[in-house]
Amino acid sequence: MKKLSIIFSLVLLLSSCDKFLDINENPNYPSDVSDELLLTSGIAAVTNVYCADWGLIGSFWSQHWAQNNTSSQYKIYESYAISSNTNVIERSYRAMFVDGLSDNEIFLKKVEANENWGAYLMGAVIKAYGFQYLVDMYGNVPYTEAFLGLDKLNPIIDRGEDIYANIYQLLIDALDKDFSNYVIENYELNDIIFEGDIDYWAEFANSLRLRILLRQFDANSAFATAEITQLIADMEAENIYLLDKDVAVTNFEDADSKSNPLYESDQRQLNTTNNLKACATFVSYLEANEDTRIESLFTPVSGVFLGLVPGSYNVPSTEFEAPNLIASPIVEPEMPVYWMTFAESELLIAEAYLRLGNVEMAKAYYESGVAESFSRMGADIGDLLSGAYAFPTSGFNDQLKAIIMQKWVDAAEGGRGIESHIERVRTGYPEETTINDQIQVGYTLPAEYIPGTLIYSKKGTTGGILPRRFPYPDSELNFNSNAAEYKALSDADVILQKVWWKN
């Protein structure tokens, strides 16, 4: 497989030629760049945004991590003070469109023209994956006119529900194509996720379909129920398959510009290991349940796993120095970036069965998902599935909570907090503490605190309401005349707005 030094060079080379909103070429008439290189570039760029930018913010908002009190790099994340001109919001939005989805759109056009349907499925999955996150975190975004270059400098802003319908149908159509002429050897080196294995891409497409359906279950229940019923029936009949392995980019090196994007941006480029600390919310939950995954997720101090209360970053170092007291998340240069884990896919199926009223199968897939999460992290599950993590015997809300809480824990590995943040917005789990006012800055929680309940940041700027979404970046607001939807609102109000599937 190609190393990421080559991959990220490709990202820079290819993205210099096509720009979102001001691109010089129309992807309907792409220049002569090989589709294999475009595939690599698109995957690498999406991976970088998902992990190093969105994953980092999501890990603060999911309260996996907290800001160290002897540094200040991520205070705005933990205080919910991001704005339309915050660098990471501007950078990640444009990078997802320009460096990731734009190159992928050119790839899609090229392989579609050649009726290369196996490669087309890869591009369709990447497009659906990227746009689902754009809708989940920004609401309404450009879609139908997003990549028309000079032909459409002010693309319309499509409704989130319409984008969801489009990407779902895109996956259906791509899965229905004839893959018999697909040549895996053409993509083994450049597909840095599955090495060209189209069967795995089909499995990922089906797991992504299920995630898209579950996201909209409350807002579009008739459609979601019908589609989930058919998807599960097809799975049981073995007409389709869902993931049985992780979706991961793994070929990182411990070298400058070749390492995991989160490690590269947070530790190598900033030349420190002290920005990120464990959050008291999360470690309290793991410790209360004697969850051994804590040892795979954090490095303790003197054998003790302490976490910071969100918003404790201004505690004077004369009171305590977090690096000498608080556990640190394990972030390593060769750490994989998981687009979706096998554990998550199993937990998605568990929720699907629960929604359809089949508690027995929901329990089976729940237990499989939890066991797989422990296995991937190299942790001993012991008797937790018959103890603290036993699937509730009754009560839909309790059963759904059990599933989502396990997704919360699973997403803590590798900085995938953006997914658990979205799931919290969708389901309300983890729940919020009812004693927020009794919790003080620092690392000590009162006896009345329920482990794992979210704590509104002691430095929160959104009036006691946890954030839901990102603000639009300035580049969209200022240069696209169709992007007026949130322009009149303050950034603090924007991040409290609901996306379409949260009624």
Coordinates of C-alpha atoms in Angstrom, one line a residue:
M1 CA 0.0 0.0 0.0
K2 CA 1.2 3.6 -0.6
K3 CA 2.4 5.5 2.4
L4 CA 0.6 8.6 3.5
S5 CA 3.5 10.8 2.6
I6 CA 2.6 10.1 -1.0
I7 CA -1.1 10.3 -0.2
F8 CA -1.1 13.7 1.3
S9 CA 1.2 15.0 -1.4
L10 CA -1.5 13.9 -3.8
V11 CA -4.1 15.8 -1.8
L12 CA -2.1 19.0 -2.1
L13 CA -1.3 18.4 -5.8
L14 CA -4.9 17.5 -6.9
S15 CA -6.7 20.0 -4.7
S16 CA -4.7 22.9 -6.1
C17 CA -6.5 22.4 -9.4
D18 CA -10.1 22.4 -8.2
K19 CA -11.8 24.7 -5.8
F20 CA -15.2 24.7 -4.2
L21 CA -17.2 27.9 -5.2
D22 CA -14.2 29.2 -7.2
I23 CA -12.9 26.1 -9.0
N24 CA -11.4 26.6 -12.4
E25 CA -12.5 23.3 -13.9
N26 CA -15.9 21.7 -14.2
P27 CA -15.8 18.1 -12.9
N28 CA -18.2 17.2 -15.7
Y29 CA -15.2 17.7 -17.9
P30 CA -12.3 16.5 -15.8
S31 CA -8.7 16.8 -16.8
D32 CA -6.6 13.7 -17.4
V33 CA -5.9 12.6 -13.9
S34 CA -6.1 8.9 -13.3
D35 CA -9.1 7.7 -11.4
E36 CA -6.8 5.7 -9.0
L37 CA -5.0 8.8 -7.8
L38 CA -8.3 10.7 -7.4
L39 CA -9.6 7.8 -5.2
T40 CA -6.6 8.0 -3.0
S41 CA -6.8 11.8 -2.7
G42 CA -10.5 11.8 -1.9
I43 CA -10.1 9.2 0.8
A44 CA -7.1 10.8 2.4
A45 CA -8.8 14.3 2.5
V46 CA -12.0 13.0 4.0
T47 CA -10.0 11.0 6.6
N48 CA -8.0 14.1 7.6
V49 CA -11.1 16.2 8.2
Y50 CA -13.1 13.5 9.9
C51 CA -10.2 12.7 12.3
A52 CA -8.1 15.8 12.9
D53 CA -10.9 18.4 12.9
W54 CA -14.4 17.1 13.4
G55 CA -13.2 14.1 15.5
L56 CA -11.3 16.4 17.8
I57 CA -14.3 18.8 18.4
G58 CA -16.6 15.8 18.7
S59 CA -14.4 14.3 21.4
F60 CA -14.7 17.4 23.5
W61 CA -18.5 17.7 22.9
S62 CA -19.0 14.0 23.7
Q63 CA -16.9 14.6 26.9
H64 CA -14.4 11.9 26.1
W65 CA -11.7 14.5 26.5
A66 CA -11.0 17.8 28.3
Q67 CA -8.7 20.7 27.9
N68 CA -5.6 20.6 30.1
N69 CA -5.3 23.5 32.6
T70 CA -1.7 24.3 31.8
S71 CA -2.3 24.9 28.1
S72 CA -5.0 26.5 26.0
Q73 CA -5.2 25.1 22.6
Y74 CA -8.8 23.9 22.6
K75 CA -10.6 26.2 25.1
I76 CA -13.1 27.3 22.4
Y77 CA -14.2 23.7 21.9
E78 CA -14.9 23.1 25.6
S79 CA -16.6 26.4 26.0
Y80 CA -18.7 25.9 22.9
A81 CA -17.4 29.2 21.6
I82 CA -16.7 28.2 18.0
S83 CA -17.8 30.7 15.4
S84 CA -18.1 31.1 11.6
N85 CA -14.6 32.5 11.4
T86 CA -13.0 29.9 13.7
N87 CA -10.1 28.5 11.7
V88 CA -11.1 24.8 12.1
I89 CA -14.6 25.5 11.0
E90 CA -13.5 27.3 7.9
R91 CA -10.7 24.9 7.1
S92 CA -12.6 21.7 7.6
Y93 CA -15.7 22.7 5.7
R94 CA -13.6 23.8 2.6
A95 CA -11.3 20.8 2.9
M96 CA -14.2 18.4 2.9
F97 CA -15.6 20.0 -0.2
V98 CA -12.5 21.0 -2.0
D99 CA -9.9 18.3 -1.2
G100 CA -12.2 15.4 -0.5
L101 CA -15.6 15.4 -2.1
S102 CA -14.6 17.5 -5.1
D103 CA -11.9 15.0 -6.1
N104 CA -14.3 12.2 -5.4
E105 CA -16.9 13.8 -7.7
I106 CA -14.3 13.9 -10.5
F107 CA -13.6 10.2 -9.7
L108 CA -17.3 9.4 -9.9
K109 CA -17.7 11.1 -13.2
K110 CA -14.7 9.3 -14.8
V111 CA -15.6 5.8 -13.7
E112 CA -19.3 6.3 -14.5
A113 CA -18.4 7.3 -18.0
N114 CA -16.4 4.1 -18.3
E115 CA -19.1 2.0 -16.7
N116 CA -16.6 0.9 -14.1
W117 CA -19.3 0.1 -11.6
G118 CA -17.1 -1.4 -8.9
A119 CA -15.1 1.8 -8.7
Y120 CA -18.4 3.7 -8.9
L121 CA -19.6 2.0 -5.7
M122 CA -16.5 3.2 -3.9
G123 CA -17.1 6.8 -5.0
A124 CA -20.8 6.6 -4.1
V125 CA -20.0 5.4 -0.6
I126 CA -17.4 8.1 -0.1
K127 CA -19.9 10.8 -1.3
A128 CA -22.7 9.5 0.9
Y129 CA -20.4 9.3 3.9
G130 CA -19.0 12.8 3.5
F131 CA -22.4 14.4 2.9
Q132 CA -24.1 12.7 5.8
Y133 CA -21.6 14.3 8.1
L134 CA -22.0 17.7 6.4
V135 CA -25.8 17.5 6.9
D136 CA -25.5 16.2 10.5
M137 CA -23.1 19.0 11.5
Y138 CA -24.1 22.0 9.3
G139 CA -27.7 21.3 8.4
N140 CA -28.5 22.5 4.8
V141 CA -25.5 22.6 2.5
P142 CA -24.8 22.7 -1.2
Y143 CA -25.3 19.4 -2.9
T144 CA -26.9 19.4 -6.4
E145 CA -24.8 22.4 -7.5
A146 CA -21.8 21.9 -5.3
F147 CA -19.3 20.9 -7.9
L148 CA -20.3 22.8 -11.0
G149 CA -17.3 25.2 -10.8
L150 CA -17.5 28.4 -12.8
D151 CA -20.9 27.3 -14.1
K152 CA -22.4 27.9 -10.6
L153 CA -20.4 30.2 -8.4
N154 CA -23.4 30.5 -6.0
P155 CA -24.6 27.0 -5.6
I156 CA -28.1 26.6 -4.1
I157 CA -28.2 25.3 -0.5
D158 CA -30.1 22.0 -0.5
R159 CA -32.3 20.9 2.3
G160 CA -30.8 18.3 4.6
E161 CA -33.7 15.9 4.1
D162 CA -33.3 16.1 0.3
I163 CA -29.6 15.4 0.6
Y164 CA -30.3 12.4 2.8
A165 CA -32.8 11.1 0.2
N166 CA -30.2 11.6 -2.5
I167 CA -27.3 9.9 -0.8
Y168 CA -29.5 7.0 0.2
Q169 CA -30.7 6.5 -3.3
L170 CA -27.1 6.9 -4.6
L171 CA -26.1 3.9 -2.4
I172 CA -29.1 1.8 -3.6
D173 CA -28.3 2.6 -7.3
A174 CA -24.6 1.9 -6.9
L175 CA -25.2 -1.4 -5.1
D176 CA -27.5 -2.5 -8.0
K177 CA -24.8 -2.2 -10.6
D178 CA -23.1 -5.1 -12.4
F179 CA -19.6 -5.5 -10.9
S180 CA -18.6 -8.5 -13.1
N181 CA -16.1 -6.4 -15.1
Y182 CA -14.5 -4.8 -12.1
V183 CA -10.7 -5.4 -11.9
I184 CA -9.5 -5.3 -8.3
E185 CA -5.8 -5.1 -9.4
N186 CA -6.4 -1.6 -10.7
Y187 CA -7.2 -0.3 -7.2
E188 CA -5.3 -2.5 -4.7
L189 CA -2.6 0.1 -4.1
N190 CA -4.8 3.2 -4.2
D191 CA -7.8 2.1 -2.2
I192 CA -6.3 2.8 1.2
I193 CA -9.3 1.4 3.1
F194 CA -10.1 -2.0 1.6
E195 CA -7.3 -2.5 -1.0
G196 CA -9.9 -2.7 -3.8
D197 CA -12.1 -5.4 -2.3
I198 CA -15.5 -4.5 -3.7
D199 CA -17.3 -7.0 -1.4
Y200 CA -16.2 -4.9 1.6
W201 CA -17.3 -1.7 0.0
A202 CA -20.7 -3.3 -0.5
E203 CA -20.8 -4.2 3.1
F204 CA -19.8 -0.7 4.2
A205 CA -22.5 0.7 1.8
N206 CA -25.2 -1.4 3.5
S207 CA -24.0 -0.5 7.0
L208 CA -24.0 3.2 6.0
R209 CA -27.5 2.8 4.6
L210 CA -28.7 1.5 8.0
R211 CA -27.0 4.5 9.8
I212 CA -28.7 6.9 7.4
L213 CA -32.1 5.3 8.1
L214 CA -31.7 5.2 11.9
R215 CA -30.6 8.9 11.9
Q216 CA -33.9 9.9 10.4
F217 CA -36.1 7.4 12.2
D218 CA -38.0 9.9 14.3
A219 CA -38.4 12.6 11.6
N220 CA -39.2 10.2 8.7
S221 CA -40.5 7.1 10.5
A222 CA -42.7 5.6 7.8
F223 CA -39.9 5.6 5.2
A224 CA -37.3 4.5 7.7
T225 CA -39.3 1.7 9.1
A226 CA -40.2 0.3 5.7
E227 CA -36.6 0.5 4.5
I228 CA -35.1 -1.0 7.7
T229 CA -37.6 -3.8 7.6
Q230 CA -36.5 -4.7 4.0
L231 CA -32.8 -4.2 4.8
I232 CA -33.0 -6.6 7.8
A233 CA -35.0 -9.1 5.8
D234 CA -32.4 -9.0 3.0
M235 CA -29.6 -9.4 5.6
E236 CA -31.4 -12.4 7.2
A237 CA -31.9 -14.0 3.7
E238 CA -28.2 -13.4 3.0
N239 CA -29.1 -11.3 -0.1
I240 CA -26.9 -8.5 1.3
Y241 CA -24.2 -8.3 4.0
L242 CA -23.3 -5.7 6.5
L243 CA -19.8 -5.0 7.8
D244 CA -17.8 -7.9 9.4
K245 CA -14.6 -5.8 9.8
D246 CA -13.6 -2.3 10.6
V247 CA -13.5 0.4 8.0
A248 CA -10.1 1.9 8.6
V249 CA -7.2 3.7 7.1
T250 CA -4.2 2.1 8.7
N251 CA -1.0 2.8 6.8
F252 CA 0.5 5.5 9.0
E253 CA 4.1 5.9 10.0
D254 CA 5.8 7.6 13.0
A255 CA 7.4 10.3 10.8
D256 CA 6.6 13.9 10.0
S257 CA 3.5 14.3 7.8
K258 CA 3.1 10.5 7.6
S259 CA 1.3 9.9 10.9
N260 CA -2.3 9.7 12.0
P261 CA -3.8 13.1 11.2
L262 CA -4.9 13.7 14.8
Y263 CA -1.5 12.8 16.2
E264 CA 0.1 14.9 13.5
S265 CA -1.9 18.1 14.2
D266 CA -2.2 17.8 18.0
Q267 CA 1.1 16.5 19.1
R268 CA 3.8 16.5 16.4
Q269 CA 3.0 19.9 14.9
L270 CA 2.2 21.6 18.2
N271 CA 5.2 19.8 19.8
T272 CA 3.3 18.8 23.0
T273 CA 1.5 15.9 24.5
N274 CA -0.3 17.9 27.2
N275 CA -3.3 19.5 25.4
L276 CA -5.7 16.6 25.7
K277 CA -6.8 15.1 29.1
A278 CA -9.4 12.6 30.1
C279 CA -12.8 14.0 30.9
A280 CA -14.4 13.2 34.3
T281 CA -17.7 12.5 32.7
F282 CA -16.3 9.6 30.6
V283 CA -13.8 8.1 33.0
S284 CA -16.3 8.1 35.8
Y285 CA -18.6 5.9 33.7
L286 CA -15.8 3.5 32.7
E287 CA -14.6 3.2 36.3
A288 CA -18.1 2.8 37.8
N289 CA -18.7 -0.2 35.4
E290 CA -15.2 -1.6 35.9
D291 CA -14.7 -1.3 32.1
T292 CA -11.2 -2.5 31.2
R293 CA -11.3 -0.5 28.0
I294 CA -10.2 2.4 30.1
E295 CA -6.6 1.0 29.9
S296 CA -6.7 1.0 26.1
L297 CA -8.1 4.5 25.9
F298 CA -6.1 6.4 28.6
T299 CA -2.7 6.5 30.2
P300 CA -3.1 6.8 33.9
V301 CA -0.9 8.9 36.3
S302 CA 0.6 6.7 39.0
G303 CA -1.9 4.0 38.1
V304 CA -4.9 6.3 38.7
F305 CA -7.5 7.4 36.0
L306 CA -8.6 10.9 36.9
G307 CA -10.5 13.2 34.5
L308 CA -11.2 16.9 34.4
V309 CA -14.6 18.4 34.8
P310 CA -15.5 20.2 31.5
G311 CA -14.4 23.8 31.6
S312 CA -11.7 23.4 34.3
Y313 CA -9.0 24.7 32.0
N314 CA -8.6 28.0 33.9
V315 CA -7.8 26.4 37.3
P316 CA -4.5 27.9 38.3
S317 CA -1.5 25.6 38.0
T318 CA -0.8 26.5 41.6
E319 CA -3.8 24.4 42.6
F320 CA -2.8 21.4 40.4
E321 CA -1.1 20.7 37.2
A322 CA -3.2 18.4 35.0
P323 CA -0.2 16.7 33.3
N324 CA 0.9 15.5 36.7
L325 CA -2.5 14.3 37.9
I326 CA -5.0 13.7 35.1
A327 CA -5.0 10.7 32.7
S328 CA -4.3 11.4 29.0
P329 CA -6.0 9.9 26.0
I330 CA -3.9 7.5 24.0
V331 CA -3.1 9.2 20.7
E332 CA -0.4 7.5 18.7
P333 CA 1.3 8.2 15.3
E334 CA 0.3 4.8 13.8
M335 CA -3.2 4.7 15.2
P336 CA -5.8 3.8 12.6
V337 CA -8.6 6.2 11.6
Y338 CA -11.9 4.3 11.7
W339 CA -14.5 5.5 9.4
M340 CA -16.8 3.0 10.9
T341 CA -16.1 0.1 13.3
F342 CA -17.5 -3.4 13.1
A343 CA -18.7 -2.8 16.6
E344 CA -20.7 0.2 15.5
S345 CA -22.2 -1.7 12.6
E346 CA -23.4 -4.5 15.0
L347 CA -24.8 -1.9 17.4
L348 CA -26.7 -0.3 14.4
I349 CA -28.2 -3.6 13.7
A350 CA -29.1 -4.0 17.4
E351 CA -31.0 -0.7 17.3
A352 CA -32.7 -1.7 14.0
Y353 CA -34.0 -4.9 15.6
L354 CA -35.1 -2.9 18.7
R355 CA -37.0 -0.4 16.5
L356 CA -38.7 -3.4 14.8
G357 CA -39.7 -4.9 18.1
N358 CA -37.4 -7.9 18.0
V359 CA -35.8 -7.6 21.4
E360 CA -34.1 -11.1 21.3
M361 CA -32.1 -10.2 18.1
A362 CA -31.5 -6.7 19.5
K363 CA -29.8 -8.3 22.5
A364 CA -27.8 -10.7 20.4
Y365 CA -26.4 -7.9 18.2
Y366 CA -25.8 -5.6 21.2
E367 CA -23.7 -8.3 22.9
S368 CA -21.8 -8.9 19.6
G369 CA -21.1 -5.2 19.2
V370 CA -19.9 -4.8 22.8
A371 CA -17.7 -7.9 22.6
E372 CA -16.2 -6.7 19.3
S373 CA -15.4 -3.3 20.8
F374 CA -13.6 -4.9 23.7
S375 CA -11.8 -7.3 21.3
R376 CA -10.6 -4.5 19.0
M377 CA -9.2 -2.5 22.0
G378 CA -7.5 -5.6 23.4
A379 CA -9.5 -5.5 26.6
D380 CA -11.0 -8.2 28.7
I381 CA -14.8 -8.1 28.8
G382 CA -15.1 -10.5 31.7
D383 CA -18.7 -11.0 32.8
L384 CA -19.8 -7.4 32.0
L385 CA -22.5 -8.7 29.5
S386 CA -24.2 -10.5 32.4
G387 CA -23.4 -7.7 34.9
A388 CA -23.0 -4.0 34.4
Y389 CA -23.5 -4.1 30.7
A390 CA -26.3 -6.7 30.6
F391 CA -29.0 -5.8 28.0
P392 CA -32.1 -4.6 29.8
T393 CA -34.9 -7.2 29.8
S394 CA -37.6 -4.6 29.2
G395 CA -38.2 -0.9 28.6
F396 CA -37.5 0.4 25.1
N397 CA -35.8 3.6 26.4
D398 CA -33.5 1.6 28.7
Q399 CA -32.6 -0.8 25.9
L400 CA -31.9 2.0 23.4
K401 CA -29.8 3.8 26.1
A402 CA -27.7 0.6 26.5
I403 CA -27.0 0.5 22.8
I404 CA -26.1 4.2 22.5
M405 CA -24.0 4.3 25.6
Q406 CA -21.9 1.5 24.1
K407 CA -21.5 3.4 20.9
W408 CA -20.4 6.3 23.0
V409 CA -17.6 4.2 24.6
D410 CA -16.6 2.6 21.3
A411 CA -16.3 6.0 19.6
A412 CA -13.7 7.1 22.2
E413 CA -11.0 5.1 20.5
G414 CA -9.1 7.1 17.9
G415 CA -11.0 10.4 18.5
R416 CA -14.3 9.5 16.8
G417 CA -16.3 11.6 19.2
I418 CA -18.1 13.4 16.3
E419 CA -20.2 10.2 15.8
S420 CA -21.2 9.9 19.5
H421 CA -21.9 13.6 19.6
I422 CA -24.4 13.3 16.7
E423 CA -25.9 10.2 18.4
R424 CA -26.3 12.1 21.6
V425 CA -28.1 14.9 19.7
R426 CA -30.3 12.3 18.0
T427 CA -31.2 10.1 21.0
G428 CA -30.5 12.1 24.2
Y429 CA -27.9 9.6 25.4
P430 CA -25.7 10.1 27.3
E431 CA -28.2 12.0 29.4
E432 CA -27.3 15.3 31.1
T433 CA -26.7 15.6 34.8
T434 CA -29.4 17.1 36.9
I435 CA -26.9 18.5 39.4
N436 CA -24.8 20.7 37.2
D437 CA -24.7 23.6 39.6
Q438 CA -23.3 21.4 42.4
I439 CA -20.3 20.3 40.3
Q440 CA -17.2 22.5 40.7
V441 CA -14.2 22.9 38.4
G442 CA -11.4 20.5 39.0
Y443 CA -11.5 16.7 39.0
T444 CA -13.7 15.8 42.0
L445 CA -17.3 14.8 41.4
P446 CA -20.0 15.0 44.2
A447 CA -21.4 11.7 45.5
E448 CA -24.8 12.6 44.0
Y449 CA -23.4 12.7 40.5
I450 CA -24.5 9.8 38.2
P451 CA -21.4 8.5 36.3
G452 CA -21.5 9.2 32.6
T453 CA -24.1 12.0 32.7
L454 CA -23.0 15.0 30.7
I455 CA -21.8 18.1 32.5
Y456 CA -22.4 21.5 31.0
S457 CA -19.0 23.1 30.7
K458 CA -18.1 25.4 33.6
K459 CA -17.0 27.9 30.9
G460 CA -20.0 27.2 28.6
T461 CA -21.2 30.2 26.4
T462 CA -24.6 28.8 25.2
G463 CA -26.8 29.4 28.2
G464 CA -26.8 26.0 29.7
I465 CA -27.7 24.2 26.4
L466 CA -25.2 21.7 25.0
P467 CA -24.2 22.4 21.3
R468 CA -25.9 20.6 18.5
R469 CA -24.1 21.6 15.3
F470 CA -21.5 23.8 13.7
P471 CA -22.0 27.3 12.4
Y472 CA -21.6 27.9 8.7
P473 CA -18.1 29.1 7.8
D474 CA -17.5 32.7 6.6
S475 CA -16.5 31.5 3.1
E476 CA -20.1 30.2 2.7
L477 CA -21.9 33.1 4.3
N478 CA -19.9 35.8 2.6
F479 CA -19.4 34.5 -0.9
N480 CA -22.5 32.4 -1.6
S481 CA -25.5 34.6 -2.0
N482 CA -27.8 31.6 -1.4
A483 CA -26.3 31.0 2.1
A484 CA -28.4 33.5 4.1
E485 CA -30.2 31.0 6.3
Y486 CA -28.2 31.5 9.4
K487 CA -26.5 34.8 8.6
A488 CA -28.8 36.9 10.8
L489 CA -28.2 34.6 13.9
S490 CA -25.3 34.8 16.3
D491 CA -22.9 31.9 16.2
A492 CA -24.1 30.8 19.7
D493 CA -27.6 30.6 18.4
V494 CA -26.6 28.7 15.2
I495 CA -24.9 25.9 17.1
L496 CA -28.1 25.3 19.1
Q497 CA -30.3 24.9 15.9
K498 CA -31.6 21.5 15.1
V499 CA -30.8 19.7 11.9
W500 CA -33.6 18.3 9.9
W501 CA -33.8 14.8 11.5
K502 CA -34.2 16.2 15.1
N503 CA -37.7 17.5 15.3

